[in-house]
Coordinates of C-alpha atoms and ligand atoms in Angstrom, one line a residue:
M1 CA 0.0 0.0 0.0
S2 CA 1.5 3.4 -1.0
Q3 CA 1.7 6.0 1.7
T4 CA 2.1 9.7 0.9
N5 CA 4.2 11.9 3.1
P6 CA 2.4 14.4 5.3
M7 CA 2.3 17.9 3.8
P8 CA 4.7 20.2 5.5
I9 CA 2.9 23.4 6.5
I10 CA 3.6 26.6 8.5
C11 CA 0.5 28.2 10.0
D12 CA 0.8 32.0 10.2
C13 CA -2.2 33.2 12.2
D14 CA -3.8 35.9 14.4
P15 CA -5.9 33.9 16.9
G16 CA -8.8 34.8 16.7
H17 CA -11.6 32.3 17.2
D18 CA -11.5 30.9 13.7
D19 CA -7.7 30.9 13.6
A20 CA -7.8 28.8 16.8
I21 CA -10.2 26.3 15.3
S22 CA -8.1 26.2 12.2
L23 CA -5.0 25.3 14.3
I24 CA -7.1 22.7 16.2
L25 CA -8.2 21.1 12.9
A26 CA -4.6 21.1 11.5
C27 CA -3.1 19.6 14.6
S28 CA -5.6 16.8 14.6
R29 CA -4.6 15.4 11.2
P30 CA -1.7 13.1 10.3
E31 CA -2.0 14.3 6.6
L32 CA -0.3 17.6 7.8
N33 CA 3.2 18.0 9.2
I34 CA 3.1 21.4 11.1
L35 CA 6.7 22.8 10.9
A36 CA 6.0 26.0 12.9
V37 CA 3.3 28.3 14.0
T38 CA 3.9 32.1 13.6
T39 CA 1.6 34.9 14.6
S40 CA 0.6 38.1 12.9
A41 CA -1.0 41.3 14.3
G42 CA -4.6 41.4 13.3
N43 CA -7.6 40.2 15.3
Q44 CA -5.8 41.5 18.3
T45 CA -2.5 43.1 19.2
P46 CA 0.6 41.1 18.4
D47 CA 1.4 40.2 22.1
K48 CA -2.1 38.8 22.4
T49 CA -2.2 36.8 19.2
L50 CA 1.1 35.2 20.1
N51 CA 0.0 34.4 23.6
N52 CA -3.3 33.0 22.2
A53 CA -1.4 30.6 19.9
L54 CA 0.7 29.4 22.8
R55 CA -2.4 28.8 24.9
I56 CA -4.2 26.9 22.2
L57 CA -1.2 24.7 21.5
T58 CA -0.8 24.1 25.3
L59 CA -4.4 22.9 25.3
L60 CA -3.6 20.6 22.4
G61 CA -0.4 19.2 24.1
R62 CA 1.6 20.6 21.1
T63 CA 4.2 22.3 23.2
D64 CA 6.8 20.6 20.9
L65 CA 6.0 23.1 18.1
D66 CA 8.2 26.0 17.4
V67 CA 6.2 29.3 17.7
A68 CA 7.3 32.8 16.8
G69 CA 5.7 36.2 17.0
G70 CA 5.7 38.4 13.9
T71 CA 5.8 42.1 13.0
L72 CA 4.1 44.5 15.3
K73 CA 2.1 46.4 12.7
P74 CA 1.3 46.3 8.9
L75 CA 4.0 47.3 6.4
A76 CA 2.8 50.8 5.7
R77 CA -0.2 51.5 8.0
D78 CA -1.3 51.6 11.6
L79 CA -2.7 48.3 13.0
I80 CA -6.5 47.8 13.0
I81 CA -7.8 45.1 15.3
A82 CA -11.1 43.2 15.3
D83 CA -11.9 43.2 19.0
N84 CA -15.5 43.9 18.1
V85 CA -15.5 40.3 16.7
H86 CA -13.0 38.5 18.8
G87 CA -13.2 40.3 22.2
E88 CA -10.6 41.7 24.6
S89 CA -8.3 38.7 24.5
G90 CA -8.8 37.8 20.9
I91 CA -10.3 34.5 21.8
D92 CA -12.9 35.4 24.4
G93 CA -15.2 32.6 25.5
P94 CA -13.4 29.5 26.6
T95 CA -11.3 29.1 29.7
L96 CA -7.9 28.2 28.4
P97 CA -4.8 27.0 30.2
K98 CA -1.9 29.4 30.6
A99 CA 0.8 28.8 28.1
T100 CA 3.3 26.3 29.5
F101 CA 6.0 27.1 26.8
S102 CA 7.4 30.1 25.2
A103 CA 8.0 31.4 21.7
V104 CA 11.4 30.7 20.2
S105 CA 13.9 33.6 20.1
L106 CA 13.6 34.1 16.4
S107 CA 11.1 36.4 14.6
A108 CA 8.3 34.9 12.7
I109 CA 10.0 35.7 9.4
E110 CA 13.3 34.1 10.6
L111 CA 11.5 31.0 11.8
I112 CA 9.6 30.7 8.5
A113 CA 12.9 31.0 6.6
Q114 CA 14.6 28.4 8.8
K115 CA 11.9 25.9 8.4
V116 CA 11.5 26.4 4.6
R117 CA 15.3 26.2 4.1
Q118 CA 15.5 22.9 6.1
S119 CA 12.5 21.2 4.6
P120 CA 13.3 18.4 2.2
Q121 CA 9.8 18.9 0.7
P122 CA 8.3 22.3 -0.6
V123 CA 6.4 23.9 2.3
I124 CA 2.8 25.1 2.3
L125 CA 2.4 28.6 3.9
N126 CA -0.9 29.0 5.5
P127 CA -1.7 32.6 6.5
T128 CA -5.0 33.2 8.2
G129 CA -4.4 36.8 9.3
P130 CA -3.0 39.9 7.6
L131 CA -0.2 39.0 5.2
T132 CA 2.6 41.1 6.8
N133 CA 4.9 38.2 7.9
I134 CA 4.5 36.3 4.6
A135 CA 5.2 39.4 2.5
L136 CA 8.4 40.2 4.5
F137 CA 9.5 36.6 4.3
L138 CA 9.1 36.6 0.5
T139 CA 10.9 39.9 0.2
C140 CA 13.8 39.1 2.5
Y141 CA 14.4 35.5 1.3
P142 CA 13.9 35.3 -2.5
E143 CA 16.2 32.4 -2.7
L144 CA 13.7 30.3 -0.7
H145 CA 10.7 30.9 -3.0
N146 CA 11.4 27.7 -4.8
N147 CA 11.0 25.6 -1.7
V148 CA 7.5 27.1 -1.1
D149 CA 4.8 24.8 -2.5
S150 CA 1.9 27.2 -2.3
I151 CA 0.3 29.9 -0.1
V152 CA -3.1 28.7 1.1
L153 CA -4.6 31.8 2.7
M154 CA -7.8 33.1 4.2
G155 CA -8.5 36.6 2.8
G156 CA -10.4 38.6 0.3
A157 CA -13.6 38.2 -1.6
A158 CA -14.8 38.0 -5.1
S159 CA -18.0 39.7 -4.0
A160 CA -18.6 42.0 -1.0
G161 CA -16.2 42.8 1.8
N162 CA -16.9 42.3 5.6
W163 CA -14.8 45.2 6.9
T164 CA -15.6 47.8 4.2
A165 CA -18.1 47.4 1.4
A166 CA -15.2 46.4 -0.8
A167 CA -12.6 44.7 1.5
E168 CA -12.3 41.7 3.7
F169 CA -10.5 42.3 7.1
N170 CA -7.2 40.4 6.5
I171 CA -6.5 42.2 3.2
F172 CA -7.8 45.5 4.4
V173 CA -5.4 45.6 7.4
D174 CA -2.3 45.2 5.2
P175 CA -3.0 45.7 1.5
E176 CA 0.6 46.4 0.7
A177 CA 1.6 43.0 2.1
A178 CA -1.2 41.3 0.2
D179 CA -0.1 43.0 -3.0
I180 CA 3.4 41.5 -2.6
V181 CA 2.0 38.0 -1.9
F182 CA -0.3 38.0 -4.9
K183 CA 2.5 39.3 -7.2
S184 CA 5.0 36.7 -5.8
G185 CA 4.5 34.1 -8.6
I186 CA 4.0 31.4 -5.9
P187 CA 0.7 29.4 -6.4
I188 CA -2.0 31.0 -4.2
V189 CA -5.2 29.4 -3.0
M190 CA -7.5 32.2 -1.9
C191 CA -10.2 31.2 0.6
G192 CA -12.3 34.4 0.6
L193 CA -15.7 35.3 2.0
D194 CA -17.5 33.8 -1.0
V195 CA -16.7 30.4 0.3
T196 CA -16.2 31.1 4.0
H197 CA -19.7 32.6 4.4
Q198 CA -21.0 29.2 3.1
A199 CA -18.9 27.4 5.7
Y200 CA -21.2 28.4 8.5
I201 CA -21.9 26.5 11.7
L202 CA -25.4 26.1 13.0
E203 CA -26.4 26.0 16.7
S204 CA -27.2 22.3 16.2
D205 CA -23.6 21.7 15.0
I206 CA -22.3 23.5 18.1
Q207 CA -24.4 21.1 20.2
R208 CA -22.9 18.1 18.4
I209 CA -19.4 19.5 19.0
R210 CA -20.2 20.0 22.7
S211 CA -21.6 16.5 23.0
I212 CA -18.2 15.0 21.8
S213 CA -17.2 16.2 25.3
N214 CA -13.4 16.2 25.3
P215 CA -11.4 19.2 26.4
V216 CA -10.7 20.3 22.9
S217 CA -14.2 20.0 21.6
N218 CA -15.5 21.8 24.6
C219 CA -13.1 24.6 23.9
V220 CA -14.3 24.7 20.3
A221 CA -17.9 24.9 21.4
D222 CA -17.1 27.7 23.7
L223 CA -15.2 29.5 21.0
L224 CA -18.1 29.1 18.6
D225 CA -20.7 30.3 21.2
F226 CA -18.8 33.6 21.5
F227 CA -17.9 33.9 17.8
A228 CA -21.6 33.2 16.8
Q229 CA -22.8 36.3 18.6
Y230 CA -21.3 38.8 16.3
H231 CA -22.6 37.0 13.2
K232 CA -26.2 36.9 14.5
D233 CA -26.8 40.4 13.3
P234 CA -29.4 40.0 10.5
K235 CA -27.4 42.3 8.2
W236 CA -24.9 39.5 7.5
E237 CA -27.7 37.2 6.2
L238 CA -25.9 34.2 7.7
K239 CA -27.5 31.1 9.2
G240 CA -24.6 30.6 11.6
A241 CA -21.0 31.6 12.4
P242 CA -18.7 31.5 9.3
L243 CA -15.6 29.4 9.9
H244 CA -13.3 31.5 7.7
D245 CA -9.9 30.2 8.6
P246 CA -10.6 26.5 8.9
C247 CA -11.6 26.5 5.2
T248 CA -7.9 26.6 4.3
I249 CA -7.2 23.4 6.2
A250 CA -10.3 21.8 4.9
W251 CA -9.1 22.6 1.4
L252 CA -5.8 20.8 2.0
L253 CA -7.5 17.8 3.6
Q254 CA -10.5 17.4 1.3
P255 CA -10.3 19.6 -1.8
D256 CA -13.3 17.8 -3.4
L257 CA -15.5 19.7 -1.0
F258 CA -14.9 22.9 -2.9
R259 CA -15.6 24.5 -6.3
T260 CA -12.8 26.7 -7.5
L261 CA -11.8 29.1 -10.2
D262 CA -8.3 29.8 -11.5
C263 CA -7.9 33.4 -12.4
W264 CA -6.0 36.7 -11.8
V265 CA -6.5 38.5 -8.6
G266 CA -5.1 42.0 -8.0
I267 CA -5.0 43.9 -4.7
E268 CA -6.2 47.5 -4.5
T269 CA -3.8 49.5 -2.5
K270 CA -4.7 53.0 -3.6
G271 CA -8.5 53.1 -4.0
E272 CA -10.3 55.9 -2.3
L273 CA -13.3 53.6 -1.7
T274 CA -11.8 50.2 -2.3
Q275 CA -8.6 49.9 -0.2
G276 CA -7.8 46.3 0.3
M277 CA -10.2 45.0 -2.3
T278 CA -9.3 41.7 -4.0
V279 CA -10.1 42.4 -7.6
V280 CA -11.0 38.9 -8.8
D281 CA -11.0 38.6 -12.6
R282 CA -13.7 36.0 -12.8
Y283 CA -14.3 36.4 -16.5
H284 CA -10.7 36.7 -17.5
L285 CA -11.2 40.3 -18.8
S286 CA -7.9 41.8 -17.8
G287 CA -5.6 39.6 -19.9
N288 CA -3.4 39.2 -16.8
P289 CA -2.1 35.7 -16.2
T290 CA -3.7 33.5 -13.6
N291 CA -2.1 33.9 -10.1
A292 CA -4.7 32.3 -7.9
K293 CA -7.1 29.5 -7.3
V294 CA -10.2 31.2 -5.8
L295 CA -12.5 29.0 -3.7
L296 CA -16.1 29.8 -4.6
D297 CA -18.4 27.2 -3.1
V298 CA -18.2 24.5 -0.4
D299 CA -20.3 21.5 0.6
R300 CA -21.2 22.9 4.0
E301 CA -22.3 19.6 5.5
G302 CA -19.2 17.8 4.3
F303 CA -17.1 20.6 5.8
V304 CA -18.9 20.3 9.2
E305 CA -18.5 16.5 9.2
L306 CA -14.7 16.9 8.5
L307 CA -14.5 19.3 11.5
I308 CA -16.5 17.1 13.8
G309 CA -14.6 13.9 12.8
S310 CA -11.4 15.7 13.5
L311 CA -12.5 16.9 16.9
E312 CA -13.4 13.3 17.8
R313 CA -9.8 12.4 17.3
Y314 CA -8.9 14.3 20.5
S315 CA -9.2 12.5 23.8
Ligands
BDR1 C1 -10.9 37.0 8.8 O1 -10.7 38.1 9.7 C2 -10.6 37.6 11.0 O2 -11.4 38.3 11.9 C3 -10.8 36.2 11.0 O3 -9.9 35.5 11.9 C4 -10.5 35.8 9.5 O4 -9.2 35.4 9.3 C5 -12.3 37.1 8.2 O5 -12.5 38.3 7.5
CA2 CA1 -7.7 35.1 11.2

């Protein structure tokens, strides 16, 4: 029987409720070999997102993983945080253990470079926050691009934004970084709001997760209870909380759940009304070469089953 090697991956996140669940999903699966976890400033301030990653990994018993904190602010702008969505801590809701380990003494960018350089297999970069760290890594280490397999990111939208009418939060926070990433020539998978708003979780799904009743599933249920509140506002027209960031991991584990489109995506860095917009050339009108695979639709029930099955793996 042939066995494929686990996919080497670096998770660059800004936990964040959905980042936390994305990490929990990734850590549950033997198909993925997590080389490092790095944190970006985004949903909360950089000190908090780093501490949140350490606390989640402590809960998971993954204190063996190398973790590093990233840049303190976006490349060319002041930091905007999403405490209206994620609360004072960035992951309000569950009671989490204190971190029992520390970040390594490298910066996120240095740790990414070290892991990419050392990997015998090309590495998947998995940013689920603003793209500041990834853009700096790509800029500082051009010689390592050829050992990056792809960048599987949560960000952007082909339709409407969620932070402004035109822009999704992660891209809006650091459009200059996103511009560097989308122009890098490295294959990009963009999990934007088109697909993540379909990957919503119902109250009945949260009950199923709680009934698994292990410490990790209880934490996820508590995370979801808090995260769901913000998304109950009828203006979003959502039936449940959208699990943005875990879509990236679901794509890697089960790509057949998704419908995709290969096309050119540009980042608006100067628009008066459209800063941080991902301009998705759905109909190939620009003549620009394809630089991204954009996820458009997901089988929601299959996605939820994948998540629940993964949570059942914890004891
Ligand atoms: C993205 O912004 C953050 O609030 C979430 O963690 C997700 O990465 C959704 O727009
Ligand atoms: Ca995030």
